[in-house]
Coordinates of N, CA and C and ligand atoms in Angstrom, one line a residue:
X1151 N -60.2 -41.4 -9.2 CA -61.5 -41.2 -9.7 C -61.5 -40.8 -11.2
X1152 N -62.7 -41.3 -12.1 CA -62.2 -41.0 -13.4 C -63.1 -39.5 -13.4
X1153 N -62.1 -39.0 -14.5 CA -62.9 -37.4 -14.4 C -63.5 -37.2 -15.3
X1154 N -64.2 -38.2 -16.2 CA -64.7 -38.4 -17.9 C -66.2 -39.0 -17.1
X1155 N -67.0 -38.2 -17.6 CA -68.6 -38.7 -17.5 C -68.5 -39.4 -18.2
X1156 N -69.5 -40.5 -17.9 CA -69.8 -42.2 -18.7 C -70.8 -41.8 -19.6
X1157 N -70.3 -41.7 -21.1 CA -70.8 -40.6 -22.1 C -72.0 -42.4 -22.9
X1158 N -70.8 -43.2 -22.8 CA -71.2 -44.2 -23.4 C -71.6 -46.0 -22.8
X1159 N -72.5 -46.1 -22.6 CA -72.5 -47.3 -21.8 C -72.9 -48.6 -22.6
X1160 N -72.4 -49.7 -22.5 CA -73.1 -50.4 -23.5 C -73.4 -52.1 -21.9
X1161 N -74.3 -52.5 -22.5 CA -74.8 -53.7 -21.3 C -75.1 -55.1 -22.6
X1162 N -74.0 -56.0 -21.7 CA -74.6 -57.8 -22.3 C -75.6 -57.8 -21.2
X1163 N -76.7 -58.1 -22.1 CA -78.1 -58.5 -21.2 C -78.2 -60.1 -20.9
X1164 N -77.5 -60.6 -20.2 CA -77.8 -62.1 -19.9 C -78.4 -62.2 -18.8
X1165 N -79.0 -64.0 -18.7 CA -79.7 -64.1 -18.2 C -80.9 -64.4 -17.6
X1166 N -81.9 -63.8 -18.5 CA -83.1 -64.3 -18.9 C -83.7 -65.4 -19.0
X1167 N -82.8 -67.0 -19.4 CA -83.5 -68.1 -19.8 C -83.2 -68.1 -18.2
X1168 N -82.0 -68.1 -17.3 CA -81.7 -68.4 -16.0 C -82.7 -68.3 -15.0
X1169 N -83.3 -66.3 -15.3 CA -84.4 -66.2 -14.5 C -85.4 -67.3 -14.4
X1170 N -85.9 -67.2 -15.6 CA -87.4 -68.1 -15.9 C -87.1 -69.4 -15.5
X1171 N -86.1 -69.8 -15.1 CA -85.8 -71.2 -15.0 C -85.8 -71.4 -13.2
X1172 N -85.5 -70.4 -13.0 CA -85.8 -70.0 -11.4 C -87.1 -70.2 -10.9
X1173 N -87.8 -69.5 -11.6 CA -89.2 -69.7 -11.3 C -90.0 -70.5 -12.1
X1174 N -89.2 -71.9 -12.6 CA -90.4 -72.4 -13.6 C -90.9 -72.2 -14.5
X1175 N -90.4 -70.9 -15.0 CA -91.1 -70.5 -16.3 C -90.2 -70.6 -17.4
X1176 N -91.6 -70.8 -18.7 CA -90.3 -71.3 -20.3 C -89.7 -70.0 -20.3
X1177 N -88.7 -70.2 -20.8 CA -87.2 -69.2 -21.4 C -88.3 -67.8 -21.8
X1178 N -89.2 -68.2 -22.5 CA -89.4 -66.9 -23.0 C -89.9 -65.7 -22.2
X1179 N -90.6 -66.2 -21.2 CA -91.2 -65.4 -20.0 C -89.7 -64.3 -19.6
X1180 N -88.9 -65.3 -19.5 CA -87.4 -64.5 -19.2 C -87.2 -63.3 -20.1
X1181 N -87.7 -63.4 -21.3 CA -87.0 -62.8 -22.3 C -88.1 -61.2 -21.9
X1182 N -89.4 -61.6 -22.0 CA -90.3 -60.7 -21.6 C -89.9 -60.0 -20.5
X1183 N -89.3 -60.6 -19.4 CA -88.9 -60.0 -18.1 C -88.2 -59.1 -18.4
X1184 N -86.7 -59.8 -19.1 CA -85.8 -58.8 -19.7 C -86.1 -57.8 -20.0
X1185 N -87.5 -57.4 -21.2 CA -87.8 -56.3 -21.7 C -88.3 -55.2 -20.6
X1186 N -88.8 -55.5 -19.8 CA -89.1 -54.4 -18.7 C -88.2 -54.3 -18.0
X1187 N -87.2 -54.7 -17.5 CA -86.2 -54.4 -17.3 C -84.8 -53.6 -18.1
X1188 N -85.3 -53.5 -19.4 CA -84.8 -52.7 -20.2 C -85.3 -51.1 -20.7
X1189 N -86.4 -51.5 -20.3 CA -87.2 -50.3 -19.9 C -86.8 -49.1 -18.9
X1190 N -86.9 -50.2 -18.0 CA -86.4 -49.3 -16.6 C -84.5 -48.5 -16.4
X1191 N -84.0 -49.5 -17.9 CA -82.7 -49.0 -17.4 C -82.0 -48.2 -18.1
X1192 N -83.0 -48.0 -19.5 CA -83.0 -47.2 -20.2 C -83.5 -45.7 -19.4
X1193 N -84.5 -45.1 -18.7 CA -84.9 -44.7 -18.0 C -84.4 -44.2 -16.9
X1194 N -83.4 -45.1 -16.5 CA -82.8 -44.4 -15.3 C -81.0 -43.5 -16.0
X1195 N -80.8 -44.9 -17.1 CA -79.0 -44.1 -17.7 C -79.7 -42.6 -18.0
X1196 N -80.4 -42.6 -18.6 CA -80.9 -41.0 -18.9 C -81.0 -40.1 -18.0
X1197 N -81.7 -40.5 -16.6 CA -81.3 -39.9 -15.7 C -80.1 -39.5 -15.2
X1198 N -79.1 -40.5 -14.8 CA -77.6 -40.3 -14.9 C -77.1 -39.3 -16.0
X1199 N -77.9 -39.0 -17.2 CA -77.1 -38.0 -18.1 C -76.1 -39.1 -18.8
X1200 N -76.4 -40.7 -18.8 CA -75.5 -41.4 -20.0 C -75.9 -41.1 -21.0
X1201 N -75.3 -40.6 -22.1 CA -75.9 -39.9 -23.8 C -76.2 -41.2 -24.7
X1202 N -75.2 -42.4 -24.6 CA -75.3 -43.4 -25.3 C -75.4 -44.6 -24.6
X1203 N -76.4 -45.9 -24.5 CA -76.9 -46.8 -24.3 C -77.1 -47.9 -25.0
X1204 N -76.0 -48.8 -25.5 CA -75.7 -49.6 -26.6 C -76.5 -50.7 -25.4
X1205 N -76.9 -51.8 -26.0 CA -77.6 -52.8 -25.6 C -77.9 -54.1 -26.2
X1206 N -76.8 -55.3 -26.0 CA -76.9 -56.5 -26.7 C -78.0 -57.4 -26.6
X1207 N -78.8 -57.5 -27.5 CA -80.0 -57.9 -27.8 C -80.1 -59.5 -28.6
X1208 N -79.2 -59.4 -29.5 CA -79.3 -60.5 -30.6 C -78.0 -60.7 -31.2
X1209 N -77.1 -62.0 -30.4 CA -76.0 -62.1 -31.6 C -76.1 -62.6 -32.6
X1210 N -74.9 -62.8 -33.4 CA -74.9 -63.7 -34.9 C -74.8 -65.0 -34.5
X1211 N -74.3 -65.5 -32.4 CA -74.2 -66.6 -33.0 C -75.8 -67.1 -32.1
X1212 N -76.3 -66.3 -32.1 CA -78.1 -66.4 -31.3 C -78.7 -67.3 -31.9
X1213 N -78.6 -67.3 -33.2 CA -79.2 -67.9 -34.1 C -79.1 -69.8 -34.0
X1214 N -78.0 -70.0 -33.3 CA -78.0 -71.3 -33.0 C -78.8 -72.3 -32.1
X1215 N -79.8 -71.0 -31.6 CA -80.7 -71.3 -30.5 C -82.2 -72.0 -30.8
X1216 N -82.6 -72.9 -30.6 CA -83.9 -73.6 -31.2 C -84.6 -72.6 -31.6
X1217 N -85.2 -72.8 -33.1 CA -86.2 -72.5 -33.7 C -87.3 -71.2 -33.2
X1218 N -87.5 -72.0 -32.5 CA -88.9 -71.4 -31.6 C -88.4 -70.2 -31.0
X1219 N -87.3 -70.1 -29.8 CA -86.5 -69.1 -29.4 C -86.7 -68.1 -30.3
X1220 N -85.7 -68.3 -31.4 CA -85.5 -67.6 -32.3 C -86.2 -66.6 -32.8
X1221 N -87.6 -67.7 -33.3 CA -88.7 -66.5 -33.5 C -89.3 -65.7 -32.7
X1222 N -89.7 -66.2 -31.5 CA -90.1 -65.4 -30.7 C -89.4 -64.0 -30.4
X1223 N -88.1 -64.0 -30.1 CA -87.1 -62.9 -30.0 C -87.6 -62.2 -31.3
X1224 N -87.6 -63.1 -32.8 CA -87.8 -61.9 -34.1 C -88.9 -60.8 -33.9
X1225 N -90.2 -62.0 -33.8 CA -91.6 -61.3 -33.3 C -91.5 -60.3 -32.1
X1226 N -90.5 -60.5 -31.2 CA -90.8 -59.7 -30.1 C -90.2 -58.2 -30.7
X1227 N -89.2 -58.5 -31.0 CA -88.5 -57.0 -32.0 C -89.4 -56.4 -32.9
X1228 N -90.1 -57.3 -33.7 CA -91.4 -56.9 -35.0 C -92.3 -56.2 -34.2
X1229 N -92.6 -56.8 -33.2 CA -94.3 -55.9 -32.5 C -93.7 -55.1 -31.6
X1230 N -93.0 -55.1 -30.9 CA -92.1 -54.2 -29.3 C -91.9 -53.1 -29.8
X1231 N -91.0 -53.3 -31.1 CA -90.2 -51.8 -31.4 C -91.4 -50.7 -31.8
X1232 N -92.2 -50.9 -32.6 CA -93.2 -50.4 -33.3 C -94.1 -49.4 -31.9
X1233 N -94.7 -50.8 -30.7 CA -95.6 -50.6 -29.9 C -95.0 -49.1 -28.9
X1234 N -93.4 -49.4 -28.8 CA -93.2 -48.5 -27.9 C -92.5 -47.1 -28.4
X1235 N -93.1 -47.0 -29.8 CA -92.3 -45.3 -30.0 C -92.9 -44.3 -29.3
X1236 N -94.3 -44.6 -29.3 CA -94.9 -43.4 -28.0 C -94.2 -42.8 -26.9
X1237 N -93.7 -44.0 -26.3 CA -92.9 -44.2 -25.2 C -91.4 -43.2 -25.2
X1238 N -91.0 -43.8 -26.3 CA -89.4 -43.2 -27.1 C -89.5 -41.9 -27.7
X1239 N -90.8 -41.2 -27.9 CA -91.3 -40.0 -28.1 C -91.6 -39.2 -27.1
X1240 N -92.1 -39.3 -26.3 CA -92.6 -38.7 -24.7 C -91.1 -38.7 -24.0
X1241 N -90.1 -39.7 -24.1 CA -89.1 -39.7 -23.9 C -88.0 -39.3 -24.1
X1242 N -88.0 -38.9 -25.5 CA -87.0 -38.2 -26.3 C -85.5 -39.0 -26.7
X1243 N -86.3 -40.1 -26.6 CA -85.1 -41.2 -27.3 C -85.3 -41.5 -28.3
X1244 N -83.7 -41.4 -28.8 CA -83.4 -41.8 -30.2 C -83.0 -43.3 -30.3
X1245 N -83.6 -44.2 -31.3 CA -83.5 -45.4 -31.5 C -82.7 -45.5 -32.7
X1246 N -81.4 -46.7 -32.6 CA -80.3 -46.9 -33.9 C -80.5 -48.3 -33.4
X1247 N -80.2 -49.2 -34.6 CA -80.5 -50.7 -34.6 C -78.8 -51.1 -35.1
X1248 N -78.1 -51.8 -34.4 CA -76.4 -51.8 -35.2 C -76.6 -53.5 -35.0
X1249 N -75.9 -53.5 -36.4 CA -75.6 -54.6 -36.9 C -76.1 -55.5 -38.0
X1250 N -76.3 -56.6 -38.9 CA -76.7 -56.7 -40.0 C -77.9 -57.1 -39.9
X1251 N -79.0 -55.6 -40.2 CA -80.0 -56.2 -40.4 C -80.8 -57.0 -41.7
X1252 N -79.9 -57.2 -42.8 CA -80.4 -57.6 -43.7 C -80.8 -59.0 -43.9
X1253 N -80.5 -59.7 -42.7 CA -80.8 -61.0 -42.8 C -81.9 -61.7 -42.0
X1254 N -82.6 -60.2 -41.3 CA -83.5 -60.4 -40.3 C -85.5 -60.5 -41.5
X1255 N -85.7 -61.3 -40.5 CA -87.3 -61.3 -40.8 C -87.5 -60.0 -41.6
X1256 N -88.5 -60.1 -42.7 CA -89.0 -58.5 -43.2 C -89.7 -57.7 -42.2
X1257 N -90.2 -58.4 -41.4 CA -91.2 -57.5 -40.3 C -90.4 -57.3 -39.3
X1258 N -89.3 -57.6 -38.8 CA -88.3 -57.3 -38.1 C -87.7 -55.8 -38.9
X1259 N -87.3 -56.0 -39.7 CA -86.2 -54.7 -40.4 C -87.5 -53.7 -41.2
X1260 N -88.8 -54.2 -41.0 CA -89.7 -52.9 -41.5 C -90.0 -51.9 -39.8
X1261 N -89.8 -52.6 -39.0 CA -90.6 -52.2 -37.4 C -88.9 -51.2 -37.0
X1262 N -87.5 -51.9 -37.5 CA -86.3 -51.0 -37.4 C -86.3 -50.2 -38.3
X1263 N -86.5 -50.2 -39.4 CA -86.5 -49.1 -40.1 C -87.6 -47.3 -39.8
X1264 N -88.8 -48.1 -39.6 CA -89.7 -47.0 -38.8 C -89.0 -46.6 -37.8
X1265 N -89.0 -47.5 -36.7 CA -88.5 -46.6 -35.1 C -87.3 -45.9 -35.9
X1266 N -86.6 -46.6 -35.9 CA -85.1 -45.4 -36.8 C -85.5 -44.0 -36.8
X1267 N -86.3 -43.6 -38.0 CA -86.9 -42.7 -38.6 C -88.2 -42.1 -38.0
X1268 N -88.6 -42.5 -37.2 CA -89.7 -41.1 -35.6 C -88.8 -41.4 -34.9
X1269 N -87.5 -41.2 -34.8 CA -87.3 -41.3 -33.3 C -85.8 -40.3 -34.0
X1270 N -85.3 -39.8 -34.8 CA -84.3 -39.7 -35.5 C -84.3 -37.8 -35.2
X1271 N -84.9 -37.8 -34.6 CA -85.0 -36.0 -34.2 C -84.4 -36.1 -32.4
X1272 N -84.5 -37.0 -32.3 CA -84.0 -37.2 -30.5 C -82.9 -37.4 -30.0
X1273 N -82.3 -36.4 -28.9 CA -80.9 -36.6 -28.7 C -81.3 -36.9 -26.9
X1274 N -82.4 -36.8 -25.9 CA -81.8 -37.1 -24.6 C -81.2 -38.0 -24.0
X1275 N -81.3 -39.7 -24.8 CA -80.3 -40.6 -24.6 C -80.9 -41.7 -26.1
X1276 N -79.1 -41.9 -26.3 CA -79.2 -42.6 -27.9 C -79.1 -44.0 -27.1
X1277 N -80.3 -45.0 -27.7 CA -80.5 -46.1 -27.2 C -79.7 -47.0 -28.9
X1278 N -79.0 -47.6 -28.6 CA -78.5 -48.7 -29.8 C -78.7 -50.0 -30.0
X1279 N -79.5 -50.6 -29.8 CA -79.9 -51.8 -30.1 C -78.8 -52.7 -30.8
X1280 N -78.3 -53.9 -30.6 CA -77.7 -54.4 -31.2 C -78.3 -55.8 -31.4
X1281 N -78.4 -55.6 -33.1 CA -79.7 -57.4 -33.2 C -78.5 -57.7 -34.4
X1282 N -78.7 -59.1 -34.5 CA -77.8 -59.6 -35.4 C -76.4 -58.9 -35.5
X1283 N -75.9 -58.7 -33.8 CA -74.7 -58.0 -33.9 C -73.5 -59.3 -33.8
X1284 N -72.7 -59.0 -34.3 CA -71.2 -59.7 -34.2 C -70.2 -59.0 -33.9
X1285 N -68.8 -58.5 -33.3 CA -68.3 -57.7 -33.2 C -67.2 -58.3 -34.6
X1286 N -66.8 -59.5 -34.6 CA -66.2 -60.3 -36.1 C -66.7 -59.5 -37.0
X1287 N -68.2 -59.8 -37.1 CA -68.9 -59.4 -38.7 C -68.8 -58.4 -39.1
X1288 N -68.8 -57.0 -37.7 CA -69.1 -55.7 -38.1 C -67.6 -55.5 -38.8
X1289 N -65.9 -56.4 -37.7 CA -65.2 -55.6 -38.4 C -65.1 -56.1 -40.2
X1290 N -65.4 -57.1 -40.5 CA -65.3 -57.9 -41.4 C -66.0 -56.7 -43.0
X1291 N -67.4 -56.4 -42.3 CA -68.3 -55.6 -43.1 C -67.5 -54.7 -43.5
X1292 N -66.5 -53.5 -42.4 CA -66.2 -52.4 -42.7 C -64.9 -53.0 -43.4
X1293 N -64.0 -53.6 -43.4 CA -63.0 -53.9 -44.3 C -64.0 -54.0 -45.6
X1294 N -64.9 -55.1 -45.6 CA -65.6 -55.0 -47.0 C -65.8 -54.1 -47.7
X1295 N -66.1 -52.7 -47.1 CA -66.8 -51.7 -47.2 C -65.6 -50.4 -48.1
X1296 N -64.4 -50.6 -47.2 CA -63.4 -50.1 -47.5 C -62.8 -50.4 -48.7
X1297 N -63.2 -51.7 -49.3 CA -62.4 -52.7 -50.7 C -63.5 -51.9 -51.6
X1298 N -64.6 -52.3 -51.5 CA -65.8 -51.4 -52.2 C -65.2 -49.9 -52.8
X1299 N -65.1 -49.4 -52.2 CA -64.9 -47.9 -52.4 C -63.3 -47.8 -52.5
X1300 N -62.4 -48.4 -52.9 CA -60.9 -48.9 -53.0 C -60.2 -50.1 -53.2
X1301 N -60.4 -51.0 -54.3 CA -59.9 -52.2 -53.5 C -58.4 -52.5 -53.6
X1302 N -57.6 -51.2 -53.4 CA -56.3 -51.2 -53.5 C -56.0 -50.0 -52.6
X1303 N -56.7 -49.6 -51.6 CA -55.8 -49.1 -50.6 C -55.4 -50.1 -49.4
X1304 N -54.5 -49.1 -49.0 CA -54.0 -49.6 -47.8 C -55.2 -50.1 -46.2
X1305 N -55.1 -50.6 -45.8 CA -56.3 -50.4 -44.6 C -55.5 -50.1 -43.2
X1306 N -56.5 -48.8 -42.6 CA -55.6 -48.6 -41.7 C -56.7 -48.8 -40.6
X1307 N -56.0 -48.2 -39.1 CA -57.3 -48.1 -38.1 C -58.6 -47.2 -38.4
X1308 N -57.7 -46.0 -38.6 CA -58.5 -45.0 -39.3 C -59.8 -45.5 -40.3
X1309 N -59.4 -46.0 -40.8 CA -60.1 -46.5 -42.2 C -61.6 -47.3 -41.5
X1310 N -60.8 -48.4 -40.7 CA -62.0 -49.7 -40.4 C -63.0 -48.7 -39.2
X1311 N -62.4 -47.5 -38.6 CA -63.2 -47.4 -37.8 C -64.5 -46.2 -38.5
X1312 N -63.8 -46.1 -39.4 CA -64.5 -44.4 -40.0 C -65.6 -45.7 -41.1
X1313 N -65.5 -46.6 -41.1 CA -66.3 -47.3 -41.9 C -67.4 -48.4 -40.9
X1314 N -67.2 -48.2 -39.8 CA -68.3 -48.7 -38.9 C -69.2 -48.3 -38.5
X1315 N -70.7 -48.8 -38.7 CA -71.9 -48.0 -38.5 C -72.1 -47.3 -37.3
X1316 N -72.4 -46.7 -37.9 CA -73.2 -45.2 -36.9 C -71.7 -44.8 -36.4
X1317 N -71.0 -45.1 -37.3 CA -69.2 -44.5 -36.5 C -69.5 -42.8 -36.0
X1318 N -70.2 -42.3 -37.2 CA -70.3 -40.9 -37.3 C -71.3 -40.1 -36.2
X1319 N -72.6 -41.3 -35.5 CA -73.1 -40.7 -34.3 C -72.8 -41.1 -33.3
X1320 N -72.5 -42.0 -33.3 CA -72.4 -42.6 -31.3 C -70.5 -42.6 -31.1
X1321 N -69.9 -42.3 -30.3 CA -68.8 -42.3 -30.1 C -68.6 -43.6 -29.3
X1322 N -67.3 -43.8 -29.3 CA -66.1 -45.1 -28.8 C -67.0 -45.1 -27.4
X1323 N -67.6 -46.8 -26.9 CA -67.7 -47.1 -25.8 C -67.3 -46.7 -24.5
X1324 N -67.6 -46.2 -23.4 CA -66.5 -46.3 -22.5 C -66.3 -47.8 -21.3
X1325 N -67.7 -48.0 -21.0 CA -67.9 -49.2 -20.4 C -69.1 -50.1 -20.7
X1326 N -67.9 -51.6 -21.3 CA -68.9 -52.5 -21.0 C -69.3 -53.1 -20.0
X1327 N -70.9 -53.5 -19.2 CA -71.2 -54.3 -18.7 C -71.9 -55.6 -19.1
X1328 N -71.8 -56.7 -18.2 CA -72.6 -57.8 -18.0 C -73.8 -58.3 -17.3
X1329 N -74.4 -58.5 -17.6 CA -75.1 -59.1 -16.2 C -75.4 -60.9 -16.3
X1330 N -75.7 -61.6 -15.2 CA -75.6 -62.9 -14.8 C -74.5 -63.5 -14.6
X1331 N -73.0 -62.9 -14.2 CA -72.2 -63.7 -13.9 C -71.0 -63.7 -14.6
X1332 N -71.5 -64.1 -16.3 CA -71.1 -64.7 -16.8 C -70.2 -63.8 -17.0
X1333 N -68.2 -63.8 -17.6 CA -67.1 -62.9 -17.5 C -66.7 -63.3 -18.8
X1334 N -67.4 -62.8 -20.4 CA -66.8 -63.0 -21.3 C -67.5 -61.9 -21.9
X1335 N -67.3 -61.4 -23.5 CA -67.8 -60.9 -24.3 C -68.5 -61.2 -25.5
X1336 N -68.5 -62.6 -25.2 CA -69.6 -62.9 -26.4 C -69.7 -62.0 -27.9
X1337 N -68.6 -61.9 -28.4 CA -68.5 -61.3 -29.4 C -69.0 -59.9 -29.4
X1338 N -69.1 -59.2 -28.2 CA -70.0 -57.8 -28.1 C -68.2 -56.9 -28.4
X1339 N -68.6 -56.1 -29.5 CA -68.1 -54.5 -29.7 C -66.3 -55.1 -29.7
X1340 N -65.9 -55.7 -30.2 CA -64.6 -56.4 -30.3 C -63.6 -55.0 -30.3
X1341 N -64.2 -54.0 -31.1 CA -62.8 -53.6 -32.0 C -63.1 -52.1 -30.8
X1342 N -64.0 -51.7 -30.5 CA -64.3 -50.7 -29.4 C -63.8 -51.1 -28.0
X1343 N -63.7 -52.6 -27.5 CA -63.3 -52.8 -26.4 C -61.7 -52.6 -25.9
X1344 N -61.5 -52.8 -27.0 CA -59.8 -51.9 -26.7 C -59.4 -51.5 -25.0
X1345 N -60.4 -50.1 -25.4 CA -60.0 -49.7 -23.7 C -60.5 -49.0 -23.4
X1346 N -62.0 -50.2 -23.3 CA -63.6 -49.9 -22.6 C -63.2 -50.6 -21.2
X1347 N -63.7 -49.9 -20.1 CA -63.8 -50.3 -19.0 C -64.9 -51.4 -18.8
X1348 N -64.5 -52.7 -18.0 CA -65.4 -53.9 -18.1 C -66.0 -53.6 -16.6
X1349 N -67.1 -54.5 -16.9 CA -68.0 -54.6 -15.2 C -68.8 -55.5 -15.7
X1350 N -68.5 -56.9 -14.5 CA -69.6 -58.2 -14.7 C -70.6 -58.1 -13.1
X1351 N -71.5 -58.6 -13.6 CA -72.5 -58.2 -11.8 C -73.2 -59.7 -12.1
X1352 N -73.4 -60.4 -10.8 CA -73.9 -61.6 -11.0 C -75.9 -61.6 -11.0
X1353 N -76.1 -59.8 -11.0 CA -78.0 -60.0 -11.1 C -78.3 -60.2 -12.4
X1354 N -78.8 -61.5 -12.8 CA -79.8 -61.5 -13.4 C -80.6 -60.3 -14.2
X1355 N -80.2 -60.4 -16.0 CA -80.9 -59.0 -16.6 C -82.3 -58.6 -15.8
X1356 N -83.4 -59.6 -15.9 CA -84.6 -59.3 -15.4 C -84.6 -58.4 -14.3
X1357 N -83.5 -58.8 -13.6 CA -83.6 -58.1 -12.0 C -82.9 -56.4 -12.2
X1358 N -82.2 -56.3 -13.5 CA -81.7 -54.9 -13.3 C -82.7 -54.0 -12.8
X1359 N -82.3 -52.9 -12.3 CA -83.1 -51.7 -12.5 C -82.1 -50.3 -12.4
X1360 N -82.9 -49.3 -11.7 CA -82.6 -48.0 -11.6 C -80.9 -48.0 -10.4
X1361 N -81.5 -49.2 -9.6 CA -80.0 -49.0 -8.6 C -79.0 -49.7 -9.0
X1362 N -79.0 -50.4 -10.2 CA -77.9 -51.4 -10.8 C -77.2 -50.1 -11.6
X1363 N -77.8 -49.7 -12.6 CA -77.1 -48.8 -13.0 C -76.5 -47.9 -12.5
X1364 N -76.8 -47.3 -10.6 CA -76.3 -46.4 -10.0 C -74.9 -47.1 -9.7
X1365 N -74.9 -48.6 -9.5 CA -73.8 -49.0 -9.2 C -72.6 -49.4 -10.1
X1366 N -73.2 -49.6 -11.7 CA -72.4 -49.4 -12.8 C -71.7 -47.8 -13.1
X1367 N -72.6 -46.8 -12.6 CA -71.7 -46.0 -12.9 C -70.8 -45.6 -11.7
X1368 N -71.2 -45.6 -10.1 CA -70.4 -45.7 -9.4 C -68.8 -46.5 -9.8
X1369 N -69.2 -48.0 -10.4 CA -67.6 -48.3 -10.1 C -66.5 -47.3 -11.7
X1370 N -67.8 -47.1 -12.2 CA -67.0 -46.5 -13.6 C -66.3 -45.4 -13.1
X1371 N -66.7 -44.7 -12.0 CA -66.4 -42.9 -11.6 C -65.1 -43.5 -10.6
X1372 N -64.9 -44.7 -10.4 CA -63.8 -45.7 -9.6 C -62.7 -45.9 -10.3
X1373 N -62.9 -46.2 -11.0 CA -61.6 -46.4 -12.6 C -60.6 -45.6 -12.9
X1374 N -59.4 -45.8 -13.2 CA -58.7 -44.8 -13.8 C -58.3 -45.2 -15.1
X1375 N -58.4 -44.2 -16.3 CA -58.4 -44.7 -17.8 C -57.1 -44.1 -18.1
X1376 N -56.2 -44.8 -18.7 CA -54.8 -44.3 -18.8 C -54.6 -44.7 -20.4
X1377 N -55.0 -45.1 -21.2 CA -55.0 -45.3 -22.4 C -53.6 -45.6 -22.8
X1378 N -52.7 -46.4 -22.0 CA -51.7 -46.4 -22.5 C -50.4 -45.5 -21.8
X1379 N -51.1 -44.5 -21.4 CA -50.1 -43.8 -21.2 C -49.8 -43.6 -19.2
X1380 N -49.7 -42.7 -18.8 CA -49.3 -42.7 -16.8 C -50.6 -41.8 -16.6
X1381 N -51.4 -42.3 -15.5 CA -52.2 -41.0 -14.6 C -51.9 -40.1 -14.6
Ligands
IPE2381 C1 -79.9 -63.1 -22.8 O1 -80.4 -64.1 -21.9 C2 -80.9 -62.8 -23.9 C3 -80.4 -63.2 -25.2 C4 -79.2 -63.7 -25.5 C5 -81.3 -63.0 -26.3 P1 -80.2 -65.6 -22.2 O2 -81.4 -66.1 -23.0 O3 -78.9 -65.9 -22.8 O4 -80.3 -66.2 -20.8 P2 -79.4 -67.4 -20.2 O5 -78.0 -67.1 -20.4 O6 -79.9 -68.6 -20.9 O7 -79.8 -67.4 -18.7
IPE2382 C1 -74.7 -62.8 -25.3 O1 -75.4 -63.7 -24.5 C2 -75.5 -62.3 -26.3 C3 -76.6 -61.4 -25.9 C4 -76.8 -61.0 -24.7 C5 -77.5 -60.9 -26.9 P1 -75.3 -65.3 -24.8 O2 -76.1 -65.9 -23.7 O3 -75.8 -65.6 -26.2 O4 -73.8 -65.6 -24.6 P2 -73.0 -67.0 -24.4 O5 -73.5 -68.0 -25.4 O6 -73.3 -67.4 -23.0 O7 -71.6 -66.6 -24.5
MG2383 MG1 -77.0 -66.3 -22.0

């Protein structure tokens, strides 16, 4: 049994186009589904007492996805984040957006900049959003970052990790999950997965809820983390 509370959870939300395709409906209905189901799972990890709630939302290579997709997802981020601080306020969640938002719509990175900043007094679960995330790009950025401010030191672990966003609030992953099946990483959290515990589940994001999570953290309290070293 692991004797470390699952401090940090992070979820690949797949899925979505799968659902709606189930029932006939365009991709995007999926993606709507998704968000109520993001809702609810947000909602329940807090319950459990998970403190951090990383959540893949948008990769870098997402962008390869027809047009229309695309914006929809931007718009849904532009109007969603904004509509539901009330929500994130009554709830006492803190909202962090990881990854590069500089290349996002202005009304995308104006709607993350606000939630950021009302929601930045809140510790009962840190929800992390990851839009235009890469786990490549991010480590790429923090070497960048590190040349910037030296471009003649040495680079160490030390270095790339103390230079990765929000390094300073959210701590090292403990487990990633999946949902829909699918048994890869899709570029999620590269340099954190080290020796993150993995879990793939074949439900459909849409279908998550409050008992999926009971059973992500069940098999996490199942695990033994040896880092290397003997139990
Ligand atoms: C995940 O669901 C949502 C995003 C990547 C934005 P998908 O849209 O990838 O759903 P599937 O994989 O096509 O079913
Ligand atoms: C991973 O899902 C990205 C997000 C959940 C945001 P994808 O559906 O984009 O991943 P692949 O293309 O199946 O690897
Ligand atoms: Mg997918």
């Amino acid at each position: 049994m692991s004797t470390e509370n699952l401090t940090h959870l992070a979820v690949i939300m797949d899925g979505n186009g799968r659902w709606a395709k189930k029932r006939n409906l365009p991709r995007t209905a999926g993606h709507l589904a998704g968000l109520k189901a993001l809702k609810k799972i947000i909602l329940a990890s807090k319950k459990s007492d998970v403190k951090f709630l990383s959540l893949y939302a948008f990769s870098t290579e997402n962008w390869r996805r027809p047009d229309s997709e695309v914006n929809y997802l931007m718009n849904l981020i532009a109007s969603k984040l904004p509509s539901e601080i009330k929500f994130y306020k009554s709830e006492q969640i803190r909202i962090l957006v990881r990854g590069d938002r500089t290349n996002l719509p202005k009304a995308a990175i104006n709607a993350i900049n606000k939630v950021e900043d009302e929601t930045k007094e809140f510790s009962a679960i840190t929800v992390i959003l990851c839009i235009n995330y890469g786990g490549h790009d991010e480590i790429v950025r923090s070497v960048n970052s590190i040349l910037k401010e030296n471009p003649t030191t040495e680079i160490t672990e030390d270095l790339i990790k103390s230079h990765m966003q929000f390094n300073d609030i959210v701590p090292c992953v403990d487990m990633i999950v999946r949902s829909a099946g699918e048994k890869r990483l899709s570029n999620f959290l590269l340099w954190e997965s080290a020796y993150a515990e993995l879990g793939f589940y074949d439900t459909l994001f849409p279908d998550w809820d409050e008992q999926m999570i009971n059973i992500v953290i069940k098999d996490y309290q199942s695990r033994i983390r040896k880092f290397g070293g003997i139990s």
